[in-house]
CSV table of C-alpha atoms in Angstrom, one decimal:
chain,number,residue,atom,x,y,z
L,1423,GLU,CA,0.0,0.0,0.0
L,1424,HIS,CA,2.9,2.4,0.9
L,1425,ALA,CA,4.6,1.6,-2.4
L,1426,HIS,CA,1.4,2.2,-4.3
L,1427,LYS,CA,1.0,5.7,-2.6
L,1428,LEU,CA,4.6,6.5,-3.6
L,1429,ILE,CA,4.0,5.6,-7.2
L,1430,VAL,CA,0.8,7.7,-7.3
L,1431,GLN,CA,2.7,10.6,-5.7
L,1432,VAL,CA,5.6,10.5,-8.2
L,1433,HIS,CA,3.2,10.2,-11.1
L,1434,SER,CA,1.2,13.3,-10.0
L,1435,MET,CA,4.5,15.3,-9.4
L,1436,GLY,CA,5.9,14.2,-12.7
L,1437,SER,CA,2.8,14.8,-14.9
L,1438,VAL,CA,3.4,17.4,-17.6
L,1439,SER,CA,1.1,20.4,-17.4
L,1440,ILE,CA,2.7,22.5,-20.1
L,1441,PRO,CA,2.1,21.1,-23.6
L,1442,PRO,CA,4.8,21.1,-26.4
L,1443,PRO,CA,4.7,24.4,-28.3
L,1444,ALA,CA,2.7,24.1,-31.5
L,1445,SER,CA,5.2,26.2,-33.4
L,1446,LEU,CA,8.0,23.7,-32.6
L,1447,LEU,CA,6.0,20.9,-34.1
L,1448,ARG,CA,6.1,22.6,-37.5
L,1449,PRO,CA,9.2,22.5,-39.8
L,1450,LEU,CA,11.7,25.4,-39.6
L,1451,GLU,CA,11.2,27.9,-42.4
L,1452,THR,CA,13.4,30.9,-43.2
L,1453,PRO,CA,13.1,33.3,-46.2
L,1454,GLN,CA,15.7,33.8,-48.9
L,1455,ARG,CA,16.9,37.5,-48.8
L,1456,LEU,CA,19.7,39.7,-49.9
L,1457,LEU,CA,21.2,40.8,-46.7
L,1458,SER,CA,22.4,44.2,-47.9
L,1459,GLY,CA,22.2,45.9,-44.5
L,1460,PRO,CA,25.2,46.6,-42.3
L,1461,GLY,CA,25.5,42.9,-41.3
L,1462,PRO,CA,25.1,40.0,-41.0
L,1463,SER,CA,25.9,39.2,-44.6
L,1464,ASN,CA,24.7,36.2,-46.7
L,1465,VAL,CA,26.8,33.1,-46.1
L,1466,PRO,CA,28.4,31.5,-49.3
L,1467,PRO,CA,27.7,27.8,-50.0
L,1468,ARG,CA,31.2,26.7,-49.0
L,1469,VAL,CA,30.8,28.2,-45.6
L,1470,LEU,CA,27.3,26.8,-45.2
L,1471,ALA,CA,28.7,23.4,-46.0
L,1472,ALA,CA,31.3,23.7,-43.3
L,1473,ALA,CA,28.5,24.6,-40.8
L,1474,ALA,CA,26.7,21.4,-41.7
L,1475,ARG,CA,29.7,19.1,-40.9
L,1476,GLN,CA,29.3,16.8,-37.9
L,1477,ILE,CA,31.1,18.4,-34.9
L,1478,ILE,CA,34.2,16.9,-33.2
L,1479,GLY,CA,35.4,17.4,-29.6
L,1480,HIS,CA,36.6,20.9,-28.7
L,1481,MET,CA,39.9,19.5,-27.4
L,1482,HIS,CA,40.5,16.9,-30.1
L,1483,GLY,CA,43.8,17.1,-31.9
L,1484,GLU,CA,42.0,17.8,-35.2
L,1485,MET,CA,40.1,20.7,-33.6
L,1486,LEU,CA,43.3,22.2,-32.3
L,1487,GLU,CA,44.8,22.0,-35.8
L,1488,ILE,CA,41.7,23.9,-37.1
L,1489,MET,CA,42.2,26.5,-34.4
L,1490,ASP,CA,45.9,26.8,-35.5
L,1491,ASP,CA,44.6,27.4,-39.1
L,1492,ILE,CA,42.3,30.1,-37.9
L,1493,LYS,CA,45.2,31.8,-36.0
L,1494,LYS,CA,47.3,31.8,-39.2
L,1495,GLY,CA,44.3,33.1,-41.2
L,1496,ILE,CA,43.7,36.0,-38.8
L,1497,GLN,CA,47.4,36.8,-38.9
L,1498,TYR,CA,47.2,37.1,-42.6
L,1499,ALA,CA,43.9,39.1,-42.6
L,1500,PHE,CA,45.2,41.5,-39.9
L,1501,GLN,CA,48.7,41.6,-41.5
L,1502,THR,CA,50.4,40.8,-38.1
L,1503,GLN,CA,53.0,38.4,-36.8
L,1504,ASN,CA,51.5,38.7,-33.3
L,1505,ASN,CA,51.7,35.3,-31.5
L,1506,MET,CA,48.7,36.4,-29.3
L,1507,THR,CA,46.1,36.0,-32.1
L,1508,LEU,CA,42.9,34.0,-31.7
L,1509,ALA,CA,39.1,34.0,-32.2
L,1510,MET,CA,36.7,34.8,-29.4
L,1511,SER,CA,33.7,32.6,-28.7
L,1512,GLY,CA,31.1,35.2,-29.3
L,1513,PRO,CA,30.2,38.2,-31.6
L,1514,GLY,CA,32.2,41.4,-32.0
L,1515,HIS,CA,30.9,42.8,-28.6
L,1516,VAL,CA,32.7,39.9,-26.9
L,1517,ALA,CA,36.0,40.9,-28.5
L,1518,MET,CA,35.4,44.6,-27.6
L,1519,GLU,CA,34.9,43.5,-23.9
L,1520,CYS,CA,37.9,41.2,-24.0
L,1521,ALA,CA,40.2,44.0,-25.2
L,1522,ILE,CA,39.0,46.4,-22.6
L,1523,PHE,CA,38.6,44.0,-19.7
L,1524,ASN,CA,42.1,42.6,-20.1
L,1525,THR,CA,44.1,45.7,-20.7
L,1526,VAL,CA,42.3,48.2,-18.4
L,1527,GLU,CA,42.1,48.2,-14.6
L,1528,SER,CA,39.7,50.2,-12.4
L,1529,GLY,CA,40.9,53.8,-11.9
L,1530,GLU,CA,43.0,53.9,-15.1
L,1531,SER,CA,42.5,56.6,-17.7
L,1532,VAL,CA,40.9,55.6,-21.0
L,1533,LEU,CA,40.4,57.8,-24.1
L,1534,VAL,CA,37.6,56.9,-26.5
L,1535,ALA,CA,37.0,58.5,-29.9
L,1536,VAL,CA,33.2,58.7,-30.4
L,1537,ASN,CA,31.9,59.4,-33.9
L,1538,GLY,CA,29.1,56.9,-33.8
L,1539,ILE,CA,27.6,54.1,-31.7
L,1540,TRP,CA,30.7,51.9,-31.4
L,1541,GLY,CA,32.7,54.6,-29.5
L,1542,GLU,CA,29.7,55.1,-27.2
L,1543,ARG,CA,29.6,51.3,-26.5
L,1544,ALA,CA,33.3,51.1,-25.8
L,1545,ALA,CA,33.1,54.1,-23.4
L,1546,GLU,CA,30.2,52.4,-21.5
L,1547,ILE,CA,32.1,49.1,-21.2
L,1548,ALA,CA,35.2,50.9,-19.8
L,1549,GLU,CA,33.0,52.9,-17.4
L,1550,ARG,CA,31.4,49.6,-16.1
L,1551,ILE,CA,34.8,48.3,-15.0
L,1552,GLY,CA,35.6,51.5,-13.2
L,1553,ALA,CA,37.9,53.2,-15.7
L,1554,ARG,CA,38.2,57.0,-15.8
L,1555,VAL,CA,36.7,57.4,-19.3
L,1556,ASN,CA,37.4,60.5,-21.4
L,1557,THR,CA,35.9,61.0,-24.8
L,1558,ILE,CA,36.6,63.1,-27.9
L,1559,VAL,CA,33.4,63.5,-29.9
L,1560,LYS,CA,32.4,64.2,-33.5
L,1561,PRO,CA,28.8,64.1,-34.9
L,1562,PRO,CA,28.0,61.1,-37.2
L,1563,GLY,CA,29.9,61.4,-40.5
L,1564,GLY,CA,32.9,63.1,-38.7
L,1565,TYR,CA,36.4,61.9,-38.0
L,1566,PHE,CA,39.4,63.0,-35.9
L,1567,THR,CA,42.6,64.8,-37.0
L,1568,LYS,CA,45.9,63.6,-35.5
L,1569,GLU,CA,46.2,67.0,-33.8
L,1570,GLU,CA,42.9,66.5,-32.0
L,1571,ILE,CA,43.9,63.0,-30.9
L,1572,GLU,CA,47.3,64.2,-29.7
L,1573,GLN,CA,45.8,67.1,-27.7
L,1574,ALA,CA,43.5,64.6,-25.9
L,1575,LEU,CA,46.4,62.2,-25.3
L,1576,VAL,CA,48.4,65.0,-23.7
L,1577,GLU,CA,45.4,66.1,-21.6
L,1578,HIS,CA,44.1,62.8,-20.3
L,1579,LYS,CA,47.3,60.6,-20.3
L,1580,PRO,CA,45.3,57.4,-21.1
L,1581,VAL,CA,46.6,53.8,-20.9
L,1582,ILE,CA,44.6,53.0,-24.0
L,1583,PHE,CA,43.0,54.9,-26.9
L,1584,PHE,CA,39.9,53.3,-28.6
L,1585,LEU,CA,39.0,54.2,-32.2
L,1586,THR,CA,36.5,52.7,-34.6
L,1587,HIS,CA,38.0,52.0,-38.1
L,1588,GLY,CA,34.8,51.2,-39.9
L,1589,GLU,CA,32.0,53.2,-38.1
L,1590,SER,CA,29.0,51.3,-39.6
L,1591,SER,CA,26.4,53.6,-37.9
L,1592,SER,CA,27.7,56.6,-39.9
L,1593,GLY,CA,29.5,55.1,-42.9
L,1594,VAL,CA,33.0,56.5,-42.0
L,1595,VAL,CA,36.3,54.7,-42.5
L,1596,HIS,CA,38.8,56.4,-40.2
L,1597,PRO,CA,42.3,57.3,-41.5
L,1598,LEU,CA,44.9,55.3,-39.5
L,1599,ASP,CA,48.4,56.4,-40.6
L,1600,GLY,CA,50.4,57.9,-37.8
L,1601,ILE,CA,47.9,57.2,-34.9
L,1602,GLY,CA,49.8,54.2,-33.6
L,1603,ASP,CA,53.1,56.1,-33.4
L,1604,LEU,CA,51.3,59.0,-31.7
L,1605,CYS,CA,49.8,56.7,-29.1
L,1606,HIS,CA,53.2,55.0,-28.4
L,1607,SER,CA,54.9,58.3,-28.0
L,1608,HIS,CA,52.5,59.0,-25.2
L,1609,ASN,CA,52.9,55.6,-23.6
L,1610,CYS,CA,49.4,54.5,-24.7
L,1611,LEU,CA,48.0,51.4,-26.4
L,1612,PHE,CA,46.1,51.8,-29.6
L,1613,LEU,CA,42.9,49.7,-29.7
L,1614,LEU,CA,41.0,49.5,-33.1
L,1615,ASP,CA,37.5,48.2,-33.8
L,1616,ALA,CA,37.5,46.8,-37.4
L,1617,VAL,CA,34.3,44.8,-37.2
L,1618,ALA,CA,32.7,46.5,-40.3
L,1619,SER,CA,35.9,47.2,-42.2
L,1620,LEU,CA,38.3,44.1,-42.0
L,1621,GLY,CA,38.8,42.7,-45.5
L,1622,GLY,CA,37.0,45.6,-47.1
L,1623,SER,CA,39.4,48.4,-46.4
L,1624,PRO,CA,43.2,48.3,-45.9
L,1625,ILE,CA,44.5,47.6,-42.4
L,1626,LEU,CA,48.1,46.7,-41.7
L,1627,MET,CA,48.2,45.9,-37.9
L,1628,ASP,CA,52.0,45.7,-37.5
L,1629,LYS,CA,53.0,48.5,-39.9
L,1630,GLN,CA,50.3,50.9,-38.5
L,1631,GLY,CA,51.3,50.3,-34.9
L,1632,ILE,CA,47.9,48.9,-33.8
L,1633,ASP,CA,48.2,47.2,-30.4
L,1634,ILE,CA,44.8,45.5,-30.2
L,1635,LEU,CA,42.7,44.8,-33.3
L,1636,TYR,CA,39.4,42.8,-33.5
L,1637,THR,CA,36.7,42.1,-36.0
L,1638,GLY,CA,33.5,40.0,-36.3
L,1639,SER,CA,32.8,36.9,-38.4
L,1640,GLN,CA,29.5,38.0,-40.0
L,1641,LYS,CA,30.6,41.0,-42.2
L,1642,VAL,CA,33.2,40.7,-45.0
L,1643,LEU,CA,34.2,37.2,-43.7
L,1644,ASN,CA,30.6,36.0,-44.4
L,1645,SER,CA,30.5,33.5,-41.6
L,1646,PRO,CA,27.4,33.2,-39.3
L,1647,PRO,CA,27.7,35.6,-36.3
L,1648,GLY,CA,29.3,34.1,-33.2
L,1649,THR,CA,33.1,34.2,-33.6
L,1650,ALA,CA,35.4,37.3,-33.3
L,1651,PRO,CA,39.0,37.4,-34.4
L,1652,ILE,CA,41.3,39.4,-32.1
L,1653,SER,CA,45.1,40.0,-31.8
L,1654,PHE,CA,47.3,41.7,-29.2
L,1655,SER,CA,50.8,43.2,-29.8
L,1656,GLU,CA,53.8,42.5,-27.5
L,1657,ARG,CA,53.2,45.9,-26.0
L,1658,ALA,CA,49.6,45.0,-25.2
L,1659,CYS,CA,50.6,41.6,-23.8
L,1660,LYS,CA,53.0,43.3,-21.4
L,1661,LYS,CA,50.2,45.5,-20.0
L,1662,MET,CA,47.7,42.7,-20.0
L,1663,PHE,CA,49.8,40.1,-18.2
L,1664,HIS,CA,51.3,42.5,-15.6
L,1665,ARG,CA,48.0,43.5,-14.0
L,1666,LYS,CA,47.6,44.2,-10.3
L,1667,THR,CA,44.1,42.7,-10.3
L,1668,LYS,CA,42.5,39.8,-12.2
L,1669,PRO,CA,40.3,40.7,-15.2
L,1670,LEU,CA,36.6,41.2,-14.2
L,1671,SER,CA,35.5,38.4,-16.5
L,1672,TYR,CA,36.6,34.8,-16.1
L,1673,PHE,CA,35.2,33.8,-19.5
L,1674,LEU,CA,37.2,36.6,-21.2
L,1675,ASP,CA,40.4,36.2,-19.2
L,1676,MET,CA,43.2,36.2,-21.7
L,1677,GLY,CA,45.4,34.1,-19.3
L,1678,TRP,CA,43.0,31.2,-19.9
L,1679,LEU,CA,42.3,32.0,-23.6
L,1680,ALA,CA,46.0,32.3,-24.5
L,1681,ASN,CA,46.4,28.7,-23.3
L,1682,TYR,CA,43.2,27.4,-25.0
L,1683,TRP,CA,44.5,28.8,-28.4
L,1684,GLY,CA,48.1,27.6,-27.9
L,1685,CYS,CA,49.5,31.2,-27.6
L,1686,ASP,CA,51.3,30.9,-24.2
L,1687,GLY,CA,54.1,28.5,-25.1
L,1688,LYS,CA,52.9,25.8,-22.7
L,1689,PRO,CA,53.1,22.2,-24.0
L,1690,THR,CA,49.5,21.3,-23.2
L,1691,ARG,CA,46.2,23.2,-23.6
L,1692,THR,CA,43.8,23.2,-20.6
L,1693,TYR,CA,40.0,23.2,-20.8
L,1694,HIS,CA,38.5,26.6,-20.2
L,1695,HIS,CA,35.2,26.6,-22.1
L,1696,THR,CA,33.6,24.7,-25.0
L,1697,GLY,CA,34.2,26.8,-28.0
L,1698,PRO,CA,31.6,27.1,-30.8
L,1699,ILE,CA,32.9,24.2,-32.9
L,1700,SER,CA,30.7,24.7,-35.9
L,1701,GLY,CA,31.5,28.5,-35.7
L,1702,PHE,CA,35.2,27.6,-35.9
L,1703,PHE,CA,34.6,25.4,-38.9
L,1704,THR,CA,32.9,28.2,-40.7
L,1705,LEU,CA,35.5,30.9,-39.7
L,1706,ARG,CA,38.3,28.6,-40.9
L,1707,GLU,CA,36.6,28.4,-44.3
L,1708,SER,CA,35.9,32.1,-44.5
L,1709,LEU,CA,39.5,32.9,-43.8
L,1710,ALA,CA,40.6,30.3,-46.4
L,1711,ILE,CA,38.4,32.1,-49.0
L,1712,LEU,CA,40.0,35.5,-48.1
L,1713,ALA,CA,43.5,33.9,-48.4
L,1714,GLU,CA,42.7,32.4,-51.8
L,1715,MET,CA,41.3,35.7,-53.1
L,1716,GLY,CA,44.1,37.8,-51.6
L,1717,LEU,CA,43.6,40.9,-49.3
L,1718,GLU,CA,44.5,43.4,-52.0
L,1719,ASN,CA,41.9,41.9,-54.4
L,1720,SER,CA,39.3,42.0,-51.6
L,1721,TRP,CA,40.0,45.6,-50.8
L,1722,ASN,CA,39.9,46.6,-54.5
L,1723,ARG,CA,36.6,44.8,-55.1
L,1724,HIS,CA,34.9,46.5,-52.2
L,1725,LYS,CA,36.1,49.9,-53.4
L,1726,GLU,CA,34.9,49.3,-57.0
L,1727,VAL,CA,31.5,47.9,-55.9
L,1728,ALA,CA,31.0,50.8,-53.5
L,1729,GLU,CA,31.9,53.4,-56.2
L,1730,HIS,CA,29.4,51.7,-58.6
L,1731,LEU,CA,26.7,51.9,-55.9
L,1732,HIS,CA,27.5,55.6,-55.1
L,1733,LYS,CA,27.4,56.5,-58.8
L,1734,GLY,CA,24.0,54.8,-59.1
L,1735,LEU,CA,22.6,56.5,-56.0
L,1736,GLU,CA,23.7,60.0,-57.0
L,1737,SER,CA,22.3,59.5,-60.5
L,1738,MET,CA,18.9,58.8,-58.8
L,1739,GLY,CA,19.1,62.0,-56.8
L,1740,PHE,CA,20.2,60.5,-53.5
L,1741,LYS,CA,22.7,62.3,-51.3
L,1742,LEU,CA,25.5,60.4,-49.8
L,1743,PHE,CA,25.8,61.1,-46.0
L,1744,VAL,CA,29.6,61.2,-45.8
L,1745,GLN,CA,30.8,64.2,-47.7
L,1746,GLU,CA,34.5,63.4,-48.1
L,1747,LYS,CA,35.1,60.6,-50.6
L,1748,HIS,CA,38.3,59.4,-48.9
L,1749,VAL,CA,36.6,58.6,-45.6
L,1750,ARG,CA,33.6,56.7,-47.1
L,1751,LEU,CA,33.5,53.2,-45.7
L,1752,PRO,CA,33.5,50.8,-48.7
L,1753,THR,CA,31.6,48.1,-46.9
L,1754,VAL,CA,28.6,50.1,-45.5
L,1755,THR,CA,27.2,53.1,-47.4
L,1756,THR,CA,25.2,55.7,-45.6
L,1757,ILE,CA,22.5,57.6,-47.6
L,1758,THR,CA,20.8,60.8,-46.3
L,1759,VAL,CA,17.1,60.0,-45.9
L,1760,PRO,CA,15.5,61.9,-48.8
L,1761,PRO,CA,13.4,64.9,-47.7
L,1762,GLY,CA,9.7,64.1,-47.2
L,1763,TYR,CA,10.1,60.4,-46.9
L,1764,ASP,CA,9.8,58.2,-43.8
L,1765,TRP,CA,12.9,56.0,-43.8
L,1766,ARG,CA,10.9,53.1,-42.3
L,1767,GLU,CA,8.6,53.0,-45.2
L,1768,ILE,CA,11.5,52.7,-47.6
L,1769,THR,CA,13.1,49.8,-45.7
L,1770,VAL,CA,9.8,48.0,-45.3
L,1771,TYR,CA,9.0,48.4,-49.1
L,1772,ALA,CA,12.4,47.1,-50.1
L,1773,MET,CA,12.1,44.0,-47.9
L,1774,LYS,CA,8.4,43.3,-48.8
L,1775,HIS,CA,8.6,43.7,-52.5
L,1776,HIS,CA,12.3,43.0,-53.4
L,1777,ASN,CA,13.5,40.7,-50.5
L,1778,VAL,CA,16.3,43.3,-50.1
L,1779,GLU,CA,17.5,44.4,-46.6
L,1780,ILE,CA,18.2,48.1,-46.2
L,1781,SER,CA,18.6,49.5,-42.7
L,1782,GLY,CA,18.0,52.8,-41.0
L,1783,GLY,CA,20.5,54.6,-38.8
L,1784,LEU,CA,21.8,53.3,-35.5
L,1785,GLY,CA,22.5,55.3,-32.3
L,1786,PRO,CA,23.6,58.9,-33.1
L,1787,SER,CA,22.6,58.4,-36.8
L,1788,SER,CA,19.1,57.1,-36.1
L,1789,GLY,CA,16.5,58.8,-38.3
L,1790,MET,CA,19.3,60.5,-40.4
L,1791,VAL,CA,20.4,57.8,-42.8
L,1792,LEU,CA,19.6,54.6,-44.8
L,1793,ARG,CA,22.5,52.1,-44.6
L,1794,VAL,CA,23.4,49.6,-47.4
L,1795,GLY,CA,26.1,47.0,-46.8
L,1796,LEU,CA,27.7,45.0,-49.6
L,1797,MET,CA,30.4,42.8,-47.9
L,1798,GLY,CA,32.5,39.8,-49.0
L,1799,TYR,CA,30.4,37.3,-51.0
L,1800,ASN,CA,27.7,40.0,-51.3
L,1801,SER,CA,30.1,42.6,-52.7
L,1802,ASN,CA,29.3,42.6,-56.5
L,1803,LYS,CA,27.8,45.0,-59.0
L,1804,ALA,CA,24.7,42.7,-59.6
L,1805,ASN,CA,23.8,43.0,-55.9
L,1806,ALA,CA,24.4,46.8,-56.0
L,1807,ASP,CA,22.0,47.0,-58.9
L,1808,LYS,CA,19.4,45.0,-57.0
L,1809,VAL,CA,19.6,47.5,-54.1
L,1810,LEU,CA,19.4,50.5,-56.6
L,1811,GLU,CA,16.3,48.9,-58.2
L,1812,ALA,CA,14.6,48.4,-54.8
L,1813,LEU,CA,15.3,52.0,-53.8
L,1814,ARG,CA,14.1,53.3,-57.2
L,1815,GLU,CA,10.8,51.5,-56.8
L,1816,ALA,CA,10.5,52.5,-53.1
L,1817,LEU,CA,10.8,56.2,-54.0
L,1818,LYS,CA,8.0,55.7,-56.6
L,1819,HIS,CA,5.6,53.9,-54.2
L,1820,CYS,CA,6.3,55.3,-50.8
L,1821,HIS,CA,4.4,58.3,-49.4
L,1822,LYS,CA,6.2,61.6,-49.8
L,1823,SER,CA,5.1,64.5,-47.7
L,1824,LYS,CA,5.5,68.2,-48.7
L,1825,VAL,CA,8.6,69.6,-47.2
């Protein structure tokens, strides 16, 4: 009798009261679209095939060889010989946090160049770990002179200077030459965000004196989001591995990650976390595609396709948001929202009738611009023409108010 009561009790406790969701009992469906916003980009068949491979163990010898391939691919893409080169398990934000968390300690001075949303984000991350954050600020579309940067370095004496190379919210690619030397002459590390520009615009990490450089997998590299290449110079490593305090994040602690990626010279690698194995497969293939194409060819193609797009936009009467041609980001073009039009209507029309993604502004550029991204696999004149056609039709069919 006692046993019977127990069975009844377990049965009543174990009974399922929440049914399976009906939506999960239907097959997965996703639309086919041209992802011509600021990212993610469409994934080419070769990279999709890598994602479909059966996974292997994250510490298997074959996996460590793939990670070594990734390291070499990042060194090529970044043009660096830095040993401390790896891919973060996460999107670009994880790399941004890793760079700041590992090289900055509470109370230290940080200088952040803000000319769009990414500078704003970096400043907030540094504030959260207790850094004394100082900013130099330009409106969207603006960039900084070396004189302005030097003045701020002299005034604030930072341990690190953050700059966005490809500011995807405003469409600016920032000039780099001389900034690394300037930082080093003021005993400051140079940290560069290249999420939107890597592979689409020239970057030479070693020659340009960049101490920490990172990017994302989902832009020019055309992998799914979720991995983020990053590299640290010897100068950055010296600062990073001679801290008074442990980094705030265990997950992002470069002491552990350097070992996981075989960058610390130790004979064995120790378990730290389970990396995104399929993400590493795809990143390896993306870097292989870039290596086969050649960096210079990739830079030139993005420049040519961007110029083709710009010419088409201007012939239709659109105004490009970034005035100076030499600072227009080749991967993400910003277009001033045409007078009298609601930007949301234009983006909705392009998506609904053409399956073409065009984005509005982000952060400081919200409501000011339309953004078109043509990156990596998507960077060709045929795709630029699809975007131009979608915009041409949108102007015809969307409501225009009297200005």
